[in-house]
Short mmCIF file of C-alpha atoms in Angstrom, two decimals:
data_model
loop_
_atom_site.label_atom_id
_atom_site.label_comp_id
_atom_site.label_asym_id
_atom_site.label_seq_id
_atom_site.Cartn_x
_atom_site.Cartn_y
_atom_site.Cartn_z
CA ASP A 1 36.24 7.34 18.49
CA THR A 2 34.19 4.42 17.14
CA LEU A 3 32.69 6.55 14.38
CA ARG A 4 36.02 8.16 13.51
CA ARG A 5 37.64 4.73 13.04
CA LEU A 6 34.99 3.81 10.45
CA HIS A 7 36.08 6.44 7.92
CA GLY A 8 37.02 4.79 4.63
CA ARG A 9 35.46 1.46 5.70
CA LYS A 10 32.17 -0.37 5.28
CA PHE A 11 29.68 -0.03 8.15
CA SER A 12 25.94 -0.34 8.77
CA PHE A 13 23.88 1.99 10.92
CA ASP A 14 20.35 2.11 12.28
CA PHE A 15 18.48 4.68 14.38
CA GLU A 16 16.32 3.73 17.34
CA THR A 17 13.60 6.35 17.76
CA THR A 18 10.60 7.07 19.95
CA GLY A 19 8.33 6.46 16.94
CA LEU A 20 8.15 6.43 13.16
CA SER A 21 7.42 10.13 12.62
CA TYR A 22 10.49 12.12 11.63
CA ILE A 23 8.51 15.25 12.55
CA ASP A 24 7.28 14.39 16.04
CA ASP A 25 9.65 11.67 17.29
CA GLU A 26 13.25 11.73 18.52
CA ILE A 27 16.41 9.66 18.06
CA VAL A 28 17.22 7.77 21.27
CA GLY A 29 20.01 5.54 20.00
CA LEU A 30 22.37 4.74 17.14
CA ALA A 31 23.37 1.16 16.30
CA VAL A 32 26.52 0.65 14.22
CA ALA A 33 28.30 -2.46 12.96
CA ASP A 34 31.41 -3.26 10.93
CA GLU A 35 32.77 -6.61 9.77
CA LYS A 36 33.45 -7.90 13.31
CA ASP A 37 31.90 -5.67 15.97
CA SER A 38 28.62 -3.92 16.79
CA TRP A 39 28.02 -0.88 18.99
CA TYR A 40 25.01 0.89 20.46
CA ILE A 41 25.41 4.61 21.14
CA ALA A 42 22.78 6.24 23.39
CA ARG A 43 22.17 8.99 25.96
CA ASP A 44 25.27 11.19 26.34
CA GLY A 45 26.92 9.29 23.50
CA LEU A 46 24.49 10.86 21.05
CA LYS A 47 26.51 14.05 21.33
CA ALA A 48 28.74 12.34 18.76
CA MET A 49 26.00 12.50 16.12
CA PRO A 50 27.80 15.24 14.12
CA GLU A 51 30.61 12.70 13.70
CA LEU A 52 28.07 10.38 12.05
CA VAL A 53 27.23 13.16 9.58
CA SER A 54 30.94 13.54 8.81
CA LEU A 55 31.17 9.78 8.29
CA LEU A 56 28.15 9.78 5.96
CA GLN A 57 29.77 12.51 3.90
CA ASP A 58 32.89 10.37 3.44
CA LYS A 59 32.75 9.06 -0.15
CA ASP A 60 35.52 6.58 0.65
CA ALA A 61 33.34 4.87 3.27
CA THR A 62 30.54 2.42 2.47
CA ALA A 63 27.44 3.22 4.53
CA VAL A 64 24.65 0.62 4.66
CA ALA A 65 21.12 0.88 6.09
CA HIS A 66 17.86 -1.00 5.72
CA GLY A 67 15.03 1.27 4.61
CA SER A 68 17.46 4.19 4.43
CA LYS A 69 14.73 6.74 3.65
CA PHE A 70 13.84 6.58 7.36
CA GLU A 71 17.43 7.39 8.39
CA TYR A 72 17.73 10.12 5.75
CA GLN A 73 14.62 11.86 7.07
CA PHE A 74 15.68 11.77 10.72
CA LEU A 75 19.10 13.10 9.69
CA LYS A 76 17.38 16.02 7.96
CA THR A 77 14.90 16.92 10.68
CA LYS A 78 17.11 16.30 13.73
CA LEU A 79 20.56 17.22 12.39
CA GLY A 80 19.65 19.56 9.56
CA VAL A 81 21.41 17.59 6.82
CA GLU A 82 19.82 17.32 3.36
CA PRO A 83 19.79 13.68 2.21
CA THR A 84 21.25 14.62 -1.16
CA ASP A 85 24.22 16.30 0.56
CA LEU A 86 25.41 12.94 1.91
CA ALA A 87 27.32 10.18 0.13
CA PRO A 88 24.83 7.57 -1.20
CA VAL A 89 23.81 4.97 1.37
CA TRP A 90 23.49 1.33 0.30
CA ASP A 91 19.98 0.08 1.13
CA THR A 92 19.55 -3.67 1.68
CA GLN A 93 15.77 -3.39 1.45
CA ILE A 94 15.86 -1.97 -2.08
CA MET A 95 18.66 -4.32 -3.12
CA HIS A 96 16.54 -7.31 -2.10
CA TRP A 97 13.45 -5.93 -3.85
CA LEU A 98 15.46 -5.45 -7.04
CA HIS A 99 16.74 -9.03 -6.76
CA THR A 100 13.32 -10.60 -6.18
CA SER A 101 10.99 -8.11 -7.93
CA MET A 102 8.50 -8.92 -5.17
CA PRO A 103 6.78 -6.15 -3.16
CA GLY A 104 6.65 -8.30 0.00
CA GLY A 105 9.27 -9.92 2.24
CA ASN A 106 11.69 -6.99 2.04
CA ASP A 107 11.55 -6.09 5.74
CA LEU A 108 14.73 -6.62 7.75
CA LYS A 109 13.35 -9.30 10.06
CA SER A 110 11.98 -11.45 7.22
CA MET A 111 15.21 -11.15 5.25
CA ALA A 112 17.36 -12.07 8.29
CA ARG A 113 15.26 -15.17 8.95
CA LYS A 114 15.08 -16.27 5.32
CA LEU A 115 18.52 -15.36 3.98
CA LEU A 116 20.73 -15.53 7.09
CA GLY A 117 18.82 -18.24 8.94
CA ARG A 118 18.80 -16.25 12.16
CA ASP A 119 16.27 -16.01 14.96
CA VAL A 120 15.48 -12.33 15.38
CA LEU A 121 13.55 -10.30 17.90
CA GLU A 122 10.64 -8.16 16.77
CA PHE A 123 10.47 -4.60 18.11
CA THR A 124 7.40 -5.51 20.18
CA ASP A 125 9.43 -8.29 21.85
CA VAL A 126 11.78 -5.62 23.21
CA VAL A 127 9.34 -2.73 23.60
CA PRO A 128 5.91 -4.30 24.32
CA ASP A 129 2.77 -2.34 23.58
CA GLY A 130 2.19 0.27 26.24
CA THR A 131 5.90 0.46 27.10
CA LEU A 132 8.04 3.51 26.36
CA ILE A 133 11.37 2.91 24.66
CA HIS A 134 13.02 5.04 27.38
CA ASP A 135 11.96 2.42 29.95
CA VAL A 136 13.75 -0.46 28.20
CA PRO A 137 17.13 -1.38 29.78
CA LEU A 138 20.01 -0.04 27.69
CA GLU A 139 21.63 -3.48 27.49
CA THR A 140 18.45 -5.04 26.07
CA LEU A 141 17.94 -2.26 23.54
CA GLY A 142 21.60 -2.34 22.54
CA ARG A 143 21.54 -6.09 21.97
CA TYR A 144 18.38 -5.76 19.85
CA ALA A 145 19.61 -2.80 17.78
CA ALA A 146 23.37 -3.39 17.44
CA ALA A 147 23.81 -7.17 17.65
CA GLY A 148 20.49 -7.58 15.85
CA ASP A 149 19.47 -4.96 13.29
CA ALA A 150 22.85 -3.36 12.54
CA ARG A 151 24.65 -6.73 12.36
CA ASN A 152 21.98 -8.27 10.12
CA THR A 153 22.00 -5.24 7.83
CA TYR A 154 25.78 -5.45 7.41
CA ASP A 155 25.71 -9.17 6.62
CA LEU A 156 22.72 -8.86 4.29
CA HIS A 157 24.59 -6.22 2.29
CA THR A 158 27.45 -8.65 1.70
CA LEU A 159 24.97 -11.28 0.55
CA MET A 160 22.91 -8.96 -1.66
CA LEU A 161 26.04 -7.63 -3.38
CA LYS A 162 26.80 -11.17 -4.47
CA GLU A 163 23.21 -11.77 -5.61
CA LEU A 164 22.94 -8.57 -7.66
CA ARG A 165 26.28 -9.26 -9.34
CA GLY A 166 25.01 -12.73 -10.22
CA ASP A 167 21.77 -11.26 -11.60
CA GLY A 168 23.64 -8.67 -13.64
CA LEU A 169 21.64 -6.02 -11.78
CA LEU A 170 24.28 -4.34 -9.65
CA SER A 171 24.66 -1.41 -12.03
CA VAL A 172 20.87 -1.00 -12.10
CA TYR A 173 21.00 -0.54 -8.34
CA THR A 174 24.07 1.72 -8.19
CA ASP A 175 23.18 3.86 -11.22
CA ILE A 176 19.39 4.14 -10.86
CA GLU A 177 17.91 3.01 -7.56
CA MET A 178 20.64 4.15 -5.16
CA PRO A 179 20.77 7.83 -6.24
CA VAL A 180 16.97 8.04 -6.28
CA THR A 181 16.44 7.14 -2.59
CA PRO A 182 17.67 10.42 -1.03
CA VAL A 183 15.71 12.37 -3.64
CA LEU A 184 12.53 10.52 -2.66
CA ALA A 185 13.30 11.20 0.99
CA GLU A 186 13.43 14.94 0.30
CA MET A 187 10.27 14.76 -1.82
CA GLU A 188 8.37 13.11 1.04
CA MET A 189 9.43 15.92 3.37
CA SER A 190 8.03 18.56 1.00
CA PRO A 191 4.25 18.66 1.60
CA ILE A 192 1.85 19.82 -1.11
CA ARG A 193 -0.26 22.91 -0.41
CA LEU A 194 -3.95 22.64 -1.30
CA ASP A 195 -6.52 25.28 -2.20
CA LEU A 196 -9.32 24.42 0.22
CA ALA A 197 -11.76 26.98 -1.20
CA GLN A 198 -11.37 25.54 -4.69
CA ALA A 199 -11.63 21.99 -3.34
CA ALA A 200 -14.94 22.84 -1.63
CA LYS A 201 -16.27 24.48 -4.79
CA MET A 202 -15.20 21.49 -6.89
CA LEU A 203 -16.79 19.07 -4.39
CA GLU A 204 -20.08 20.95 -4.69
CA GLU A 205 -19.95 20.79 -8.50
CA VAL A 206 -18.97 17.10 -8.62
CA THR A 207 -21.75 16.22 -6.15
CA ARG A 208 -24.30 18.10 -8.28
CA GLN A 209 -23.17 16.29 -11.44
CA ALA A 210 -23.17 12.89 -9.72
CA ASN A 211 -26.71 13.45 -8.39
CA ALA A 212 -27.93 14.45 -11.85
CA LEU A 213 -26.43 11.32 -13.43
CA GLU A 214 -27.89 9.13 -10.69
CA ARG A 215 -31.37 10.58 -11.32
CA ALA A 216 -30.99 9.89 -15.07
CA PHE A 217 -29.73 6.37 -14.39
CA ARG A 218 -32.73 5.60 -12.19
CA TYR A 219 -35.20 7.26 -14.59
CA MET A 220 -33.94 5.08 -17.46
CA GLY A 221 -34.87 1.89 -15.66
CA TYR A 222 -32.75 1.18 -12.61
CA GLY A 223 -35.45 2.25 -10.17
CA ASP A 224 -35.10 3.16 -6.49
CA GLY A 225 -32.90 0.33 -5.21
CA ASP A 226 -29.47 0.93 -3.71
CA ILE A 227 -26.62 1.10 -6.22
CA THR A 228 -24.56 -1.87 -5.05
CA PRO A 229 -22.21 -4.17 -7.02
CA ASP A 230 -24.54 -7.17 -6.80
CA ARG A 231 -27.57 -5.11 -7.79
CA ILE A 232 -25.73 -3.48 -10.71
CA ALA A 233 -24.52 -6.89 -11.95
CA LYS A 234 -28.08 -8.25 -11.82
CA TYR A 235 -29.41 -5.16 -13.62
CA PHE A 236 -26.87 -5.25 -16.45
CA TYR A 237 -26.57 -9.00 -17.00
CA GLU A 238 -30.08 -10.24 -16.15
CA GLU A 239 -32.51 -7.37 -16.68
CA LEU A 240 -30.73 -5.74 -19.66
CA SER A 241 -29.29 -9.07 -20.92
CA LEU A 242 -25.86 -7.60 -21.63
CA PRO A 243 -23.09 -10.11 -22.40
CA VAL A 244 -20.93 -11.26 -19.50
CA VAL A 245 -17.36 -10.51 -20.55
CA ARG A 246 -15.71 -11.65 -17.32
CA LEU A 247 -16.79 -13.35 -14.12
CA THR A 248 -15.73 -12.37 -10.61
CA LYS A 249 -13.38 -14.60 -8.64
CA GLY A 250 -15.29 -17.71 -7.68
CA GLU A 251 -17.48 -17.15 -10.78
CA LYS A 252 -20.39 -15.98 -8.66
CA ARG A 253 -21.53 -13.23 -11.04
CA GLY A 254 -20.50 -11.03 -13.93
CA ALA A 255 -17.77 -8.51 -13.15
CA ILE A 256 -18.66 -4.80 -13.07
CA ASP A 257 -15.24 -3.17 -12.67
CA SER A 258 -14.58 -0.24 -14.99
CA GLU A 259 -12.19 -2.15 -17.25
CA THR A 260 -14.77 -4.88 -17.87
CA LEU A 261 -17.70 -2.50 -18.39
CA ASP A 262 -15.62 -0.40 -20.78
CA LYS A 263 -15.83 -3.31 -23.22
CA ILE A 264 -19.63 -3.22 -23.31
CA ARG A 265 -20.38 0.46 -22.72
CA HIS A 266 -21.31 0.90 -26.40
CA LEU A 267 -24.06 -1.73 -26.11
CA HIS A 268 -26.35 0.24 -23.79
CA PRO A 269 -26.52 3.89 -22.65
CA GLN A 270 -27.04 2.78 -19.04
CA VAL A 271 -23.50 1.35 -18.90
CA GLN A 272 -22.08 4.68 -20.04
CA LEU A 273 -24.18 6.54 -17.46
CA TYR A 274 -23.10 4.22 -14.68
CA LEU A 275 -19.40 4.54 -15.53
CA GLU A 276 -19.62 8.34 -15.63
CA TRP A 277 -21.50 8.38 -12.32
CA LYS A 278 -18.97 5.99 -10.75
CA LYS A 279 -16.08 8.23 -11.80
CA LEU A 280 -17.71 11.28 -10.22
CA VAL A 281 -18.52 9.43 -7.00
CA SER A 282 -14.91 8.25 -6.83
CA ALA A 283 -13.66 11.85 -7.22
CA GLN A 284 -16.12 12.91 -4.54
CA GLU A 285 -15.49 10.20 -1.94
CA LYS A 286 -11.83 9.28 -2.48
CA PHE A 287 -10.29 12.65 -3.20
CA LEU A 288 -12.35 15.77 -2.47
CA LEU A 289 -14.47 14.85 0.54
CA PRO A 290 -11.55 13.72 2.77
CA ILE A 291 -9.68 16.95 2.00
CA VAL A 292 -12.63 19.24 2.67
CA GLU A 293 -13.84 17.41 5.79
CA ALA A 294 -10.32 17.38 7.31
CA ASN A 295 -9.77 21.04 6.38
CA LEU A 296 -6.50 19.85 4.84
CA GLU A 297 -4.27 22.69 3.69
CA TRP A 298 -1.07 20.66 3.42
CA LEU A 299 -0.82 17.09 2.16
CA ARG A 300 2.10 14.80 2.99
CA PHE A 301 2.58 11.59 1.09
CA GLY A 302 4.87 8.57 1.26
CA ILE A 303 6.66 7.23 -1.80
CA LYS A 304 7.25 3.50 -2.16
CA GLN A 305 10.44 2.54 -3.94
CA THR A 306 9.81 -1.18 -3.37
CA SER A 307 6.33 -1.51 -4.77
CA THR A 308 5.50 -2.71 -8.27
CA ARG A 309 7.53 -5.02 -10.48
CA THR A 310 7.53 -2.44 -13.27
CA GLY A 311 9.52 -0.04 -11.11
CA ARG A 312 6.69 2.52 -11.21
CA LEU A 313 6.74 4.55 -8.03
CA SER A 314 3.55 4.61 -6.00
CA THR A 315 2.51 7.03 -3.31
CA THR A 316 0.40 6.85 -0.15
CA PRO A 317 -2.09 8.43 -0.59
CA ASN A 318 -1.96 7.62 -4.29
CA MET A 319 -1.31 11.00 -5.91
CA GLN A 320 -0.99 9.37 -9.33
CA ASN A 321 -4.66 8.39 -9.23
CA TRP A 322 -5.80 12.00 -8.84
CA PRO A 323 -7.76 13.00 -11.95
CA VAL A 324 -6.09 15.86 -13.83
CA LYS A 325 -9.00 18.18 -12.99
CA ILE A 326 -8.62 17.57 -9.24
CA ARG A 327 -4.90 18.31 -9.42
CA SER A 328 -5.85 21.92 -10.06
CA ILE A 329 -6.45 22.33 -6.30
CA ILE A 330 -2.67 22.02 -5.76
CA ILE A 331 -1.01 25.38 -5.12
CA ALA A 332 2.46 25.49 -6.64
CA PRO A 333 5.34 27.04 -4.66
CA GLU A 334 6.16 30.63 -5.55
CA GLY A 335 7.84 30.93 -8.94
CA MET A 336 6.63 27.49 -10.04
CA GLU A 337 3.55 26.00 -11.67
CA VAL A 338 1.79 22.65 -11.37
CA TRP A 339 2.63 20.51 -14.38
CA ALA A 340 -0.06 17.85 -14.82
CA ARG A 341 0.20 15.92 -18.07
CA ASP A 342 -1.09 12.53 -19.10
CA TYR A 343 1.26 9.79 -20.25
CA ASN A 344 -0.21 9.68 -23.77
CA GLN A 345 1.79 12.71 -24.89
CA ILE A 346 4.97 11.38 -23.29
CA GLU A 347 4.90 7.92 -24.85
CA PRO A 348 4.77 9.01 -28.52
CA ARG A 349 7.56 11.50 -27.81
CA ILE A 350 9.79 8.75 -26.38
CA ALA A 351 8.88 6.47 -29.31
CA ALA A 352 9.75 9.18 -31.84
CA PHE A 353 13.09 9.89 -30.16
CA GLY A 354 14.00 6.22 -29.84
CA ALA A 355 13.11 5.29 -33.41
CA GLN A 356 14.34 8.58 -34.92
CA ASP A 357 11.48 8.20 -37.42
CA PRO A 358 11.44 11.48 -39.42
CA ALA A 359 7.65 11.55 -39.71
CA MET A 360 7.26 11.14 -35.94
CA MET A 361 10.09 13.53 -35.03
CA ALA A 362 8.74 16.37 -37.17
CA ALA A 363 5.96 17.28 -34.76
CA TYR A 364 8.40 17.71 -31.88
CA ARG A 365 10.94 19.72 -33.86
CA LEU A 366 8.50 22.37 -35.08
CA PRO A 367 7.49 25.37 -32.96
CA SER A 368 4.05 25.11 -31.38
CA ARG A 369 3.05 28.50 -32.86
CA ASN A 370 3.55 30.14 -36.25
CA ALA A 371 5.18 33.55 -36.75
CA ASP A 372 1.76 35.25 -36.60
CA GLY A 373 1.02 33.66 -33.21
CA SER A 374 -1.48 31.11 -34.51
CA LEU A 375 -1.22 27.45 -33.49
CA ASN A 376 1.03 25.36 -35.72
CA LEU A 377 -1.09 22.33 -36.54
CA ASP A 378 1.91 20.46 -37.95
CA ALA A 379 3.46 20.54 -34.48
CA ASP A 380 0.72 18.22 -33.22
CA PRO A 381 1.72 14.53 -33.62
CA TYR A 382 -1.86 13.31 -33.79
CA ILE A 383 -2.83 15.52 -36.71
CA ARG A 384 -0.22 14.00 -39.01
CA LEU A 385 -1.10 10.53 -37.74
CA GLY A 386 -4.79 11.11 -38.43
CA LEU A 387 -4.13 12.20 -41.99
CA ASP A 388 -1.82 9.24 -42.62
CA MET A 389 -4.45 6.87 -41.24
CA GLY A 390 -7.00 8.14 -43.79
CA PHE A 391 -9.36 10.12 -41.58
CA ASP A 392 -11.37 13.05 -42.92
CA GLY A 393 -8.88 15.93 -43.29
CA GLN A 394 -11.26 18.60 -42.03
CA LYS A 395 -12.07 16.66 -38.87
CA VAL A 396 -8.41 15.95 -38.21
CA LEU A 397 -7.27 19.55 -38.75
CA THR A 398 -10.02 21.00 -36.57
CA LYS A 399 -9.23 18.44 -33.83
CA ASP A 400 -12.71 16.91 -33.89
CA PRO A 401 -12.87 15.25 -30.42
CA THR A 402 -14.21 11.88 -31.61
CA THR A 403 -11.73 11.58 -34.47
CA ARG A 404 -8.82 12.63 -32.28
CA ARG A 405 -9.79 10.13 -29.58
CA VAL A 406 -9.81 7.31 -32.15
CA VAL A 407 -6.41 8.35 -33.56
CA LYS A 408 -4.79 8.46 -30.12
CA ALA A 409 -6.34 5.18 -28.96
CA VAL A 410 -5.35 3.27 -32.11
CA PHE A 411 -1.83 4.69 -32.12
CA LEU A 412 -1.14 3.81 -28.48
CA GLY A 413 -2.21 0.22 -29.09
CA TRP A 414 -0.26 -0.08 -32.34
CA MET A 415 2.86 1.51 -30.86
CA TYR A 416 3.27 -1.42 -28.47
CA GLY A 417 2.69 -3.97 -31.21
CA ALA A 418 -0.96 -4.79 -30.50
CA GLY A 419 -2.84 -6.99 -32.94
CA GLY A 420 -6.46 -6.45 -33.93
CA PHE A 421 -8.03 -7.94 -30.79
CA LYS A 422 -5.64 -6.24 -28.35
CA MET A 423 -5.98 -2.93 -30.19
CA GLN A 424 -9.77 -3.22 -29.94
CA GLU A 425 -9.39 -3.74 -26.16
CA THR A 426 -6.97 -0.78 -25.84
CA CYS A 427 -9.35 1.47 -27.76
CA ALA A 428 -12.30 0.39 -25.60
CA LYS A 429 -10.42 1.64 -22.53
CA GLU A 430 -10.33 5.07 -24.20
CA GLY A 431 -14.07 4.90 -24.94
CA VAL A 432 -13.47 4.10 -28.63
CA HIS A 433 -15.30 1.07 -30.02
CA LEU A 434 -13.99 -0.42 -33.26
CA SER A 435 -14.33 -3.75 -35.01
CA ILE A 436 -11.29 -6.02 -35.28
CA ALA A 437 -11.36 -5.45 -39.03
CA GLU A 438 -11.18 -1.66 -38.54
CA CYS A 439 -8.28 -2.08 -36.12
CA GLY A 440 -6.44 -4.24 -38.65
CA GLN A 441 -6.98 -1.62 -41.35
CA PHE A 442 -5.59 1.16 -39.15
CA LYS A 443 -2.63 -1.04 -38.18
CA ARG A 444 -1.68 -1.59 -41.83
CA ALA A 445 -1.98 2.14 -42.56
CA LEU A 446 0.29 3.03 -39.63
CA GLU A 447 2.92 0.45 -40.52
CA GLU A 448 3.09 1.82 -44.05
CA ALA A 449 3.30 5.42 -42.77
CA ARG A 450 5.89 4.78 -40.01
CA PRO A 451 8.30 2.14 -41.39
CA GLN A 452 11.35 3.33 -39.44
CA PHE A 453 9.49 3.03 -36.16
CA VAL A 454 8.35 -0.50 -37.09
CA GLN A 455 11.95 -1.53 -37.85
CA TRP A 456 13.12 -0.10 -34.52
CA ARG A 457 10.39 -1.92 -32.60
CA VAL A 458 11.22 -5.23 -34.28
CA LYS A 459 14.89 -4.70 -33.44
CA LEU A 460 14.10 -4.00 -29.75
CA VAL A 461 11.97 -7.13 -29.45
CA GLU A 462 14.71 -9.27 -31.02
CA GLN A 463 17.35 -7.77 -28.71
CA ALA A 464 15.15 -8.54 -25.72
CA ARG A 465 14.79 -12.16 -26.84
CA GLN A 466 18.53 -12.55 -27.25
CA THR A 467 19.71 -10.71 -24.13
CA GLY A 468 16.77 -11.01 -21.73
CA VAL A 469 16.97 -7.24 -21.27
CA ALA A 470 14.49 -4.64 -22.55
#
């Protein structure tokens, strides 16, 4: 009866479960709250769970949860309801993250203390370590879940609605973030199948290549010492006298992270060798070895919607850090294929579409192959760019790797409005080393060749200054 009365109204809900795994754990209670009252439904009362599903399908009701992905996933595994088949659930965690743009402090307890000024119980206060949730008195659990979590979630929603309206961000939440949450919930519940045989073969090859590079690195002067950060820093900056571009925190020694070493890799072949070796060791230790050692045929990953300020989704483990080559061990579901593309081809396409620059659009409008089946070189955006930038025509048309790498690196820096110094830094990250004068020359050539894009970019920057929105 309680759930039936909530149709067409605003309510918050929260599951109490035996653990955090939607696969292995069970729902033991349901906390619900409306404007005035809170309820805790448990034991025989859980037979009413189908009524909750009916309520969550009511588009006239306003359902609120905190960290709703958790509830979505238990609804799917325990009640067989796809998250995307339900009416969207308002999520106070994501609303708060959108308001603050901070990855921390979005948990329910912190928000209740900070924003509502309430003393709240932690889960371990109610269910101490070593205690089973079934052993906790129903009255205690109900007070914690209903009068605590469900009530706080309801009241936080009222507050966050006001804040997002004040920020001008409410439509960003309702139109973008809110519909994405159930999709992410379903994605998390769809594990990725891995080709273990190919992973083992790739691990063997990567290990062989890493060992060969390490032998070359030692032969060229490093010697037999361990390859440690402090030892590498001493070798590069003291023994080889390479310039220190950046110091570590505390200014104890020169930094040796990949981004820093990229800027000096052209000064000595040992830096290039070390960076290539480091990349292989990373592929070996971070990606391939854990999969092979664990005999992992299926990989599940979590997706964080409240992570970076840019809104970029991140995963645990971080699937976006997998090198493209390693992604080939993923087995696509039947009738599908793995689509692994870098962002470089996506960004120019978006830029061309946004600016509607004819010279940039041409490459995407033409078919990739000619009538005789041969590749259509005009359908490649970097060929036309290379010719307009004054590179040797033969090298551009034959896709000479070095020339093409320079064209792509310069364009990606220029596209975002980089000056000579910033463009030099962007190119260095791509392994392309140019003088500031060369970068300036390429910039002028591109601005003459792509005037409509330049006008569009200037317009966007000015709009952002005036409106505060990009």
